[in-house]
Amino acid sequence: MKYAVVTFGCRVNQADSLGVEAALTAAGATAVSSETADVVLVNTCSVTASADQGARQTIRRIHRENPGARIVVTGCFASRAPVEVAALPGVSAIVPNTAKSTLLPLLGVASAEGPCGRVPGPGLMGRTAWTLRAQTGCDEACSYCIIPKTRGTSRSRTLGDILAELRRVLAAGYKEVALTGVHLGAWGRDLTPLNALGELLVALATEPGDFRVRVSSLEPMDCTDAVLDVIAGHPGRFAAHLHLPLQHADNDLLAAMRRPYTIERYAALVDAVRRRLPEAAIGSDVIVGFPGETDRQADALATYLEASSLTHLHVFPYSDRPGTAAEALPGKVHGAVVKARAQRLRDVSRTLATRFRTAQTGRTRPALTIDDGRTAVTDNYLRVPVPPGRARNEWVDVVVPPPEGAVAAG
Ligand code: SF4
């Protein structure tokens, strides 16, 4: 069977897609482009209206280019709007997030690990790192967010299950894993006995092997001293990289978003991370145009971000998600204003990234080669070109170059 997987959205979707691709490959199926595939799996996102639109357009394009393909759609858009997705041309099956365990049998594969229990090596879906999902679902109630509806409540994998997957992917040759979850910081709270993310990180820190863990997005309230102690205490194991979603710098808007912290607490956290991990990349997510956002509040957000030691931003223009509390809020911001505010923050993000890269220029950092081996990603999340002669998935020490140059140190 020839198959293609098209993935939108977050690292959890990427983890789910990687698992499917690993199982299909191990079962003897061949990955091809969507134009020539017998089956195309589209793993959708619904975090914004434009995510929905991207999925719709992609499904229409796949059907136009390859009318004979069986299109199977899963993920958050398929879970939120199954009737709408099923009516799109060429769609033969919908698999909501709650039924993802049926996905592999539907695609004709019995096991998530392939017949011999092995995982195909790095390069699946063009990725060098393995995305290791620790949990899914979320118990928070952020007023703008559709995810608790599409993913359900928080469900953690057991420590044994996570470590077993880690050992399989290390045996397959992976050297970096991205630890992820819909609400990663909630890991262990639903397990018996109760557990906490810090304990999972300790287990990963003490696991034998030559590998690095990149902790993906962590809610500010979950980036505790215990978590920072483990990450900062094991620099050879954990990448100097955190992603701490802020969403807004105005406390009234944070309250309206039902985010359980203030800007003062968030700023103190970023300062603490910077003190403990001086070389770290620290990313953030921000929402512009939340209902009621004034010019003054938008200015306050830009002002905080410009002065912060954050290093890059993901900017999300607000859009109503059906059935969320924010959908019912008054004071919707005009689309043109949202667009302008988003553009301003993307400019701020570029400034922060340039500032970080300039500060890092000339420093030697550990890095892993990706793609064809001509590029490496440092532990602190800088892409650095490397001279020819390297393959994908090799450790190198690189001297961080200015934007136009590159020097490999090892
Ligand atoms: S923490 Fe908030 S934004 Fe993140 S998935 Fe849960 S509800 Fe959504």
Short mmCIF file of C-alpha atoms and ligand atoms in Angstrom, two decimals:
data_model
loop_
_atom_site.label_atom_id
_atom_site.label_comp_id
_atom_site.label_asym_id
_atom_site.label_seq_id
_atom_site.Cartn_x
_atom_site.Cartn_y
_atom_site.Cartn_z
CA MET A 1 0.00 0.00 0.00
CA LYS A 2 1.18 3.53 -0.79
CA TYR A 3 0.24 6.10 1.81
CA ALA A 4 0.71 9.77 2.67
CA VAL A 5 0.21 11.54 5.99
CA VAL A 6 -0.57 15.26 6.09
CA THR A 7 -0.34 16.79 9.58
CA PHE A 8 -1.54 20.15 10.82
CA GLY A 9 -1.04 21.83 14.17
CA CYS A 10 0.64 20.92 17.40
CA ARG A 11 3.31 18.47 18.46
CA VAL A 12 0.66 16.11 19.80
CA ASN A 13 -0.73 15.74 16.29
CA GLN A 14 2.83 15.24 15.06
CA ALA A 15 3.34 12.51 17.68
CA ASP A 16 0.12 10.78 16.65
CA SER A 17 1.07 10.98 12.97
CA LEU A 18 4.59 9.71 13.63
CA GLY A 19 3.15 6.69 15.44
CA VAL A 20 0.83 5.93 12.51
CA GLU A 21 3.63 6.40 9.98
CA ALA A 22 5.97 4.17 12.01
CA ALA A 23 3.32 1.43 12.13
CA LEU A 24 2.50 1.69 8.42
CA THR A 25 6.17 1.65 7.43
CA ALA A 26 6.92 -1.27 9.72
CA ALA A 27 3.95 -3.12 8.18
CA GLY A 28 5.49 -2.76 4.70
CA ALA A 29 3.53 0.23 3.39
CA THR A 30 5.41 2.88 1.39
CA ALA A 31 5.34 6.60 2.10
CA VAL A 32 4.70 8.62 -1.08
CA SER A 33 3.32 12.05 -1.92
CA SER A 34 -0.42 12.60 -1.59
CA GLU A 35 -0.71 12.79 -5.42
CA THR A 36 0.20 9.10 -5.81
CA ALA A 37 -1.01 7.56 -2.53
CA ASP A 38 -3.70 4.91 -2.22
CA VAL A 39 -4.61 6.27 1.22
CA VAL A 40 -4.06 9.79 2.57
CA LEU A 41 -4.41 10.43 6.30
CA VAL A 42 -5.13 14.08 7.09
CA ASN A 43 -4.54 14.87 10.78
CA THR A 44 -6.30 18.18 11.35
CA CYS A 45 -6.11 21.05 13.83
CA SER A 46 -8.94 23.37 14.89
CA VAL A 47 -7.16 25.83 17.15
CA THR A 48 -8.16 28.79 14.94
CA ALA A 49 -10.55 29.43 12.07
CA SER A 50 -7.59 29.49 9.69
CA ALA A 51 -6.54 26.01 10.88
CA ASP A 52 -9.99 24.74 9.86
CA GLN A 53 -9.66 26.52 6.52
CA GLY A 54 -6.22 25.03 5.89
CA ALA A 55 -7.60 21.52 6.42
CA ARG A 56 -10.58 22.14 4.11
CA GLN A 57 -8.34 23.46 1.33
CA THR A 58 -5.88 20.60 1.69
CA ILE A 59 -8.57 17.91 1.54
CA ARG A 60 -10.07 19.53 -1.59
CA ARG A 61 -6.61 19.75 -3.21
CA ILE A 62 -5.76 16.11 -2.43
CA HIS A 63 -9.05 14.95 -3.97
CA ARG A 64 -8.54 17.17 -7.05
CA GLU A 65 -5.00 15.92 -7.64
CA ASN A 66 -5.68 12.28 -6.75
CA PRO A 67 -9.41 11.50 -7.08
CA GLY A 68 -8.85 7.76 -6.51
CA ALA A 69 -7.24 8.20 -3.08
CA ARG A 70 -9.07 7.12 0.05
CA ILE A 71 -8.92 10.16 2.36
CA VAL A 72 -9.14 9.44 6.10
CA VAL A 73 -9.47 12.50 8.33
CA THR A 74 -8.67 12.65 12.04
CA GLY A 75 -7.61 15.28 14.60
CA CYS A 76 -9.39 18.22 16.20
CA PHE A 77 -11.27 19.63 13.17
CA ALA A 78 -12.60 16.15 12.36
CA SER A 79 -13.63 15.78 16.02
CA ARG A 80 -15.27 19.20 16.28
CA ALA A 81 -17.12 19.21 12.93
CA PRO A 82 -17.41 15.59 11.69
CA VAL A 83 -20.48 16.22 9.53
CA GLU A 84 -18.84 19.14 7.73
CA VAL A 85 -15.59 17.21 7.21
CA ALA A 86 -17.39 14.07 5.99
CA ALA A 87 -19.11 16.17 3.30
CA LEU A 88 -15.78 17.31 1.82
CA PRO A 89 -14.94 15.66 -1.52
CA GLY A 90 -13.10 12.33 -1.37
CA VAL A 91 -13.39 11.84 2.40
CA SER A 92 -14.01 8.15 3.07
CA ALA A 93 -13.73 8.03 6.87
CA ILE A 94 -13.66 10.30 9.91
CA VAL A 95 -11.80 9.21 13.02
CA PRO A 96 -12.37 11.56 15.96
CA ASN A 97 -9.64 11.97 18.59
CA THR A 98 -11.60 9.81 21.02
CA ALA A 99 -11.46 6.90 18.54
CA LYS A 100 -7.85 7.23 17.42
CA SER A 101 -7.19 3.66 18.58
CA THR A 102 -9.33 2.55 15.61
CA LEU A 103 -7.14 4.40 13.12
CA LEU A 104 -4.54 1.70 12.54
CA PRO A 105 -7.04 -1.16 12.07
CA LEU A 106 -8.95 1.12 9.67
CA LEU A 107 -5.73 1.57 7.69
CA GLY A 108 -5.15 -2.19 7.72
CA VAL A 109 -2.43 -2.32 10.41
CA ALA A 110 -2.91 -4.44 13.51
CA SER A 111 -0.25 -3.01 15.83
CA ALA A 112 1.21 0.40 16.57
CA GLU A 113 4.73 -1.03 16.45
CA GLY A 114 4.81 -3.09 13.29
CA PRO A 115 5.20 -6.85 13.08
CA CYS A 116 8.58 -7.00 14.81
CA GLY A 117 7.92 -4.29 17.41
CA ARG A 118 10.60 -2.06 15.91
CA VAL A 119 10.33 1.60 15.01
CA PRO A 120 11.70 2.75 11.62
CA GLY A 121 14.73 5.04 12.05
CA PRO A 122 15.01 8.85 11.90
CA GLY A 123 13.64 10.56 8.80
CA LEU A 124 9.98 9.57 9.10
CA MET A 125 7.84 12.47 7.85
CA GLY A 126 11.11 14.33 7.29
CA ARG A 127 11.74 14.48 11.03
CA THR A 128 15.00 13.73 12.79
CA ALA A 129 13.68 13.96 16.35
CA TRP A 130 11.03 11.62 17.74
CA THR A 131 7.96 13.24 19.28
CA LEU A 132 7.24 11.42 22.54
CA ARG A 133 3.70 12.06 23.77
CA ALA A 134 3.32 11.80 27.55
CA GLN A 135 -0.38 12.62 27.81
CA THR A 136 -3.33 13.96 25.86
CA GLY A 137 -6.39 16.03 26.74
CA CYS A 138 -6.72 19.01 29.06
CA ASP A 139 -8.65 19.84 32.26
CA GLU A 140 -8.10 23.60 32.06
CA ALA A 141 -10.85 25.98 30.97
CA CYS A 142 -9.14 28.67 28.90
CA SER A 143 -12.09 30.61 27.53
CA TYR A 144 -10.85 30.79 23.92
CA CYS A 145 -9.76 27.16 23.57
CA ILE A 146 -11.60 24.36 21.77
CA ILE A 147 -9.05 21.69 22.71
CA PRO A 148 -10.71 20.35 25.91
CA LYS A 149 -13.80 19.68 23.73
CA THR A 150 -11.89 17.99 20.90
CA ARG A 151 -9.32 16.12 22.99
CA GLY A 152 -11.27 15.42 26.21
CA THR A 153 -9.92 15.38 29.75
CA SER A 154 -6.26 14.85 30.61
CA ARG A 155 -5.10 11.23 30.25
CA SER A 156 -1.49 10.39 31.11
CA ARG A 157 0.51 7.48 29.79
CA THR A 158 2.22 5.52 32.52
CA LEU A 159 5.89 6.08 33.17
CA GLY A 160 6.59 2.49 32.11
CA ASP A 161 4.78 2.99 28.81
CA ILE A 162 6.66 6.22 28.05
CA LEU A 163 10.05 4.69 28.92
CA ALA A 164 9.29 1.61 26.81
CA GLU A 165 8.58 3.84 23.79
CA LEU A 166 11.71 5.87 24.51
CA ARG A 167 13.85 2.70 24.55
CA ARG A 168 12.32 1.53 21.25
CA VAL A 169 13.05 4.81 19.49
CA LEU A 170 16.59 4.98 20.91
CA ALA A 171 17.16 1.46 19.62
CA ALA A 172 15.92 2.66 16.22
CA GLY A 173 18.64 5.33 16.22
CA TYR A 174 16.86 8.46 17.41
CA LYS A 175 19.06 10.88 19.37
CA GLU A 176 16.58 13.56 20.26
CA VAL A 177 13.04 13.27 21.59
CA ALA A 178 10.57 16.11 21.95
CA LEU A 179 8.55 15.44 25.09
CA THR A 180 5.04 16.65 24.45
CA GLY A 181 1.42 16.63 25.54
CA VAL A 182 -1.74 18.66 25.05
CA HIS A 183 -1.19 19.83 28.65
CA LEU A 184 2.21 18.35 29.41
CA GLY A 185 2.40 19.91 32.87
CA ALA A 186 -0.64 17.87 33.93
CA TRP A 187 1.23 14.62 33.39
CA GLY A 188 0.73 12.17 36.23
CA ARG A 189 -2.14 13.95 38.00
CA ASP A 190 -4.61 11.28 36.84
CA LEU A 191 -2.32 8.33 37.54
CA THR A 192 -2.44 6.02 40.55
CA PRO A 193 -0.31 6.61 42.46
CA LEU A 194 -0.36 10.31 41.73
CA ASN A 195 2.69 11.54 39.88
CA ALA A 196 4.10 14.83 38.59
CA LEU A 197 6.05 16.04 35.58
CA GLY A 198 9.19 16.55 37.67
CA GLU A 199 9.25 12.81 38.38
CA LEU A 200 8.95 11.98 34.67
CA LEU A 201 11.82 14.36 33.93
CA VAL A 202 13.96 12.72 36.64
CA ALA A 203 13.31 9.33 35.02
CA LEU A 204 14.33 10.72 31.62
CA ALA A 205 17.41 12.36 33.14
CA THR A 206 18.63 9.07 34.58
CA GLU A 207 17.80 6.84 31.62
CA PRO A 208 21.02 5.50 30.04
CA GLY A 209 21.82 6.48 26.46
CA ASP A 210 23.22 9.19 24.25
CA PHE A 211 20.11 11.26 23.69
CA ARG A 212 18.68 14.68 24.37
CA VAL A 213 15.18 15.62 25.50
CA ARG A 214 13.53 18.83 24.33
CA VAL A 215 10.61 19.69 26.58
CA SER A 216 7.87 21.23 24.48
CA SER A 217 5.25 23.74 25.52
CA LEU A 218 4.77 24.09 29.28
CA GLU A 219 2.03 26.23 30.83
CA PRO A 220 3.59 28.90 33.09
CA MET A 221 1.89 27.50 36.20
CA ASP A 222 3.45 24.09 35.50
CA CYS A 223 7.03 25.30 35.08
CA THR A 224 7.77 24.76 38.75
CA ASP A 225 11.05 24.92 40.65
CA ALA A 226 11.09 21.11 40.64
CA VAL A 227 10.82 21.05 36.84
CA LEU A 228 13.49 23.73 36.43
CA ASP A 229 15.77 21.93 38.90
CA VAL A 230 15.79 18.81 36.73
CA ILE A 231 16.18 20.62 33.40
CA ALA A 232 18.91 22.99 34.62
CA GLY A 233 20.58 20.20 36.58
CA HIS A 234 21.06 17.94 33.55
CA PRO A 235 22.33 20.16 30.73
CA GLY A 236 23.63 17.16 28.75
CA ARG A 237 20.22 15.53 28.74
CA PHE A 238 17.77 18.44 28.44
CA ALA A 239 17.94 21.02 25.69
CA ALA A 240 18.32 24.62 26.86
CA HIS A 241 14.93 25.43 25.44
CA LEU A 242 11.54 26.12 27.00
CA HIS A 243 8.27 27.28 25.52
CA LEU A 244 6.05 29.14 28.00
CA PRO A 245 2.73 30.35 26.52
CA LEU A 246 1.86 33.81 27.86
CA GLN A 247 -1.20 34.70 25.71
CA HIS A 248 -1.41 38.28 27.03
CA ALA A 249 0.35 40.80 29.24
CA ASP A 250 -2.82 42.50 30.51
CA ASN A 251 -4.18 41.00 33.72
CA ASP A 252 -7.83 41.78 32.91
CA LEU A 253 -7.49 39.95 29.60
CA LEU A 254 -5.64 37.06 31.25
CA ALA A 255 -8.60 36.77 33.66
CA ALA A 256 -11.08 36.90 30.75
CA MET A 257 -9.05 34.19 29.06
CA ARG A 258 -9.20 32.22 32.36
CA ARG A 259 -5.44 31.93 32.51
CA PRO A 260 -4.43 31.23 36.13
CA TYR A 261 -1.50 33.68 36.48
CA THR A 262 -0.69 37.36 36.22
CA ILE A 263 1.83 39.10 33.98
CA GLU A 264 3.92 39.81 37.09
CA ARG A 265 4.14 36.12 37.88
CA TYR A 266 4.91 35.25 34.26
CA ALA A 267 7.65 37.89 33.99
CA ALA A 268 9.21 36.59 37.22
CA LEU A 269 9.17 33.07 35.79
CA VAL A 270 10.93 34.14 32.58
CA ASP A 271 13.52 35.97 34.68
CA ALA A 272 14.04 32.85 36.81
CA VAL A 273 14.47 30.65 33.73
CA ARG A 274 16.95 33.16 32.28
CA ARG A 275 18.96 33.16 35.52
CA ARG A 276 19.11 29.37 35.66
CA LEU A 277 19.53 28.75 31.93
CA PRO A 278 21.33 31.87 30.66
CA GLU A 279 21.78 30.49 27.13
CA ALA A 280 18.25 29.10 26.75
CA ALA A 281 15.83 29.74 23.95
CA ILE A 282 12.53 30.74 25.58
CA GLY A 283 9.55 30.86 23.26
CA SER A 284 6.01 31.99 23.92
CA ASP A 285 2.50 32.05 22.43
CA VAL A 286 0.43 35.22 22.35
CA ILE A 287 -3.13 35.95 21.24
CA VAL A 288 -3.98 39.25 19.61
CA GLY A 289 -7.48 40.63 19.18
CA PHE A 290 -9.11 38.77 22.08
CA PRO A 291 -12.64 40.19 22.64
CA GLY A 292 -12.42 43.56 24.35
CA GLU A 293 -8.71 44.07 23.69
CA THR A 294 -8.06 47.81 23.56
CA ASP A 295 -5.22 49.70 21.88
CA ARG A 296 -3.75 50.31 25.32
CA GLN A 297 -3.80 46.60 26.17
CA ALA A 298 -2.30 45.68 22.79
CA ASP A 299 0.45 48.25 23.43
CA ALA A 300 1.12 46.80 26.88
CA LEU A 301 1.58 43.35 25.36
CA ALA A 302 4.04 44.62 22.73
CA THR A 303 5.90 46.67 25.33
CA TYR A 304 6.33 43.72 27.69
CA LEU A 305 7.47 41.40 24.90
CA GLU A 306 9.99 43.88 23.47
CA ALA A 307 11.65 44.30 26.86
CA SER A 308 11.55 40.61 27.80
CA SER A 309 14.28 38.02 27.42
CA LEU A 310 12.00 35.80 25.35
CA THR A 311 13.58 34.67 22.10
CA HIS A 312 10.68 33.96 19.73
CA LEU A 313 6.89 34.17 19.59
CA HIS A 314 4.02 32.30 18.01
CA VAL A 315 1.38 34.93 17.30
CA PHE A 316 -2.24 33.77 17.13
CA PRO A 317 -4.84 36.19 15.79
CA TYR A 318 -7.99 35.51 17.85
CA SER A 319 -10.89 33.82 16.09
CA ASP A 320 -14.11 32.53 17.63
CA ARG A 321 -14.13 28.79 18.22
CA PRO A 322 -17.69 27.47 18.26
CA GLY A 323 -18.95 26.61 21.73
CA THR A 324 -16.17 28.31 23.70
CA ALA A 325 -16.87 30.86 26.44
CA ALA A 326 -14.98 33.56 24.54
CA GLU A 327 -17.30 33.17 21.57
CA ALA A 328 -20.08 34.77 23.67
CA LEU A 329 -17.97 37.70 24.87
CA PRO A 330 -18.78 41.22 23.67
CA GLY A 331 -16.24 43.60 22.15
CA LYS A 332 -15.08 41.61 19.14
CA VAL A 333 -12.09 43.34 17.56
CA HIS A 334 -12.32 44.26 13.86
CA GLY A 335 -10.39 41.89 11.58
CA ALA A 336 -8.20 44.64 10.13
CA VAL A 337 -7.17 45.71 13.65
CA VAL A 338 -6.39 42.11 14.61
CA LYS A 339 -4.27 41.77 11.50
CA ALA A 340 -2.31 44.94 12.25
CA ARG A 341 -1.70 43.92 15.86
CA ALA A 342 -0.54 40.46 14.74
CA GLN A 343 1.87 42.04 12.27
CA ARG A 344 3.30 44.26 14.98
CA LEU A 345 3.96 41.27 17.26
CA ARG A 346 5.50 39.26 14.42
CA ASP A 347 7.91 42.17 13.99
CA VAL A 348 8.64 42.02 17.73
CA SER A 349 9.28 38.28 17.37
CA ARG A 350 11.82 38.93 14.61
CA THR A 351 13.55 41.51 16.80
CA LEU A 352 13.72 39.06 19.72
CA ALA A 353 15.08 36.29 17.48
CA THR A 354 17.74 38.58 16.01
CA ARG A 355 18.73 39.80 19.46
CA PHE A 356 19.11 36.21 20.71
CA ARG A 357 21.05 35.09 17.66
CA THR A 358 23.37 38.09 17.93
CA ALA A 359 23.99 37.34 21.61
CA GLN A 360 24.78 33.72 20.74
CA THR A 361 27.08 34.47 17.79
CA GLY A 362 30.49 32.90 18.34
CA ARG A 363 29.30 30.55 21.11
CA THR A 364 29.94 26.80 20.74
CA ARG A 365 26.77 24.75 21.20
CA PRO A 366 25.92 21.06 20.87
CA ALA A 367 23.69 20.43 17.86
CA LEU A 368 22.05 17.61 15.91
CA THR A 369 22.16 17.51 12.11
CA ILE A 370 18.79 17.36 10.39
CA ASP A 371 17.45 16.90 6.84
CA ASP A 372 20.37 16.09 4.49
CA GLY A 373 23.02 16.83 7.14
CA ARG A 374 23.74 20.36 5.90
CA THR A 375 21.83 21.96 8.77
CA ALA A 376 21.98 21.38 12.52
CA VAL A 377 19.71 22.50 15.34
CA THR A 378 21.45 23.55 18.54
CA ASP A 379 20.23 22.61 21.98
CA ASN A 380 19.06 26.21 22.31
CA TYR A 381 17.04 25.96 19.12
CA LEU A 382 19.16 27.80 16.58
CA ARG A 383 19.35 26.46 13.04
CA VAL A 384 22.95 26.51 11.90
CA PRO A 385 24.31 25.49 8.49
CA VAL A 386 27.17 22.95 8.62
CA PRO A 387 29.75 22.10 5.95
CA PRO A 388 29.23 19.06 3.67
CA GLY A 389 30.19 15.61 4.87
CA ARG A 390 27.62 15.06 7.59
CA ALA A 391 24.56 12.83 7.42
CA ARG A 392 21.24 13.41 9.16
CA ASN A 393 21.13 12.67 12.92
CA GLU A 394 24.77 13.26 13.88
CA TRP A 395 25.93 15.17 16.94
CA VAL A 396 28.15 18.13 16.10
CA ASP A 397 29.52 21.02 18.11
CA VAL A 398 28.86 24.20 16.17
CA VAL A 399 30.00 27.74 16.57
CA VAL A 400 26.90 29.84 16.19
CA PRO A 401 27.56 31.99 13.14
CA PRO A 402 26.26 35.39 12.24
CA PRO A 403 23.30 35.03 9.86
CA GLU A 404 25.37 34.77 6.68
CA GLY A 405 28.16 32.36 7.79
CA ALA A 406 28.75 28.98 9.38
CA VAL A 407 31.64 27.20 11.06
CA ALA A 408 31.43 23.60 12.29
CA ALA A 409 33.66 23.06 15.29
CA GLY A 410 33.39 19.30 15.54
S1 SF4 B 1 -4.17 24.81 28.86
FE1 SF4 B 1 -5.73 26.17 28.01
S2 SF4 B 1 -4.95 26.66 25.93
FE2 SF4 B 1 -3.83 24.83 26.63
S3 SF4 B 1 -5.04 23.07 25.80
FE3 SF4 B 1 -5.74 23.47 27.91
S4 SF4 B 1 -7.53 24.82 27.66
FE4 SF4 B 1 -6.37 24.90 25.73
#
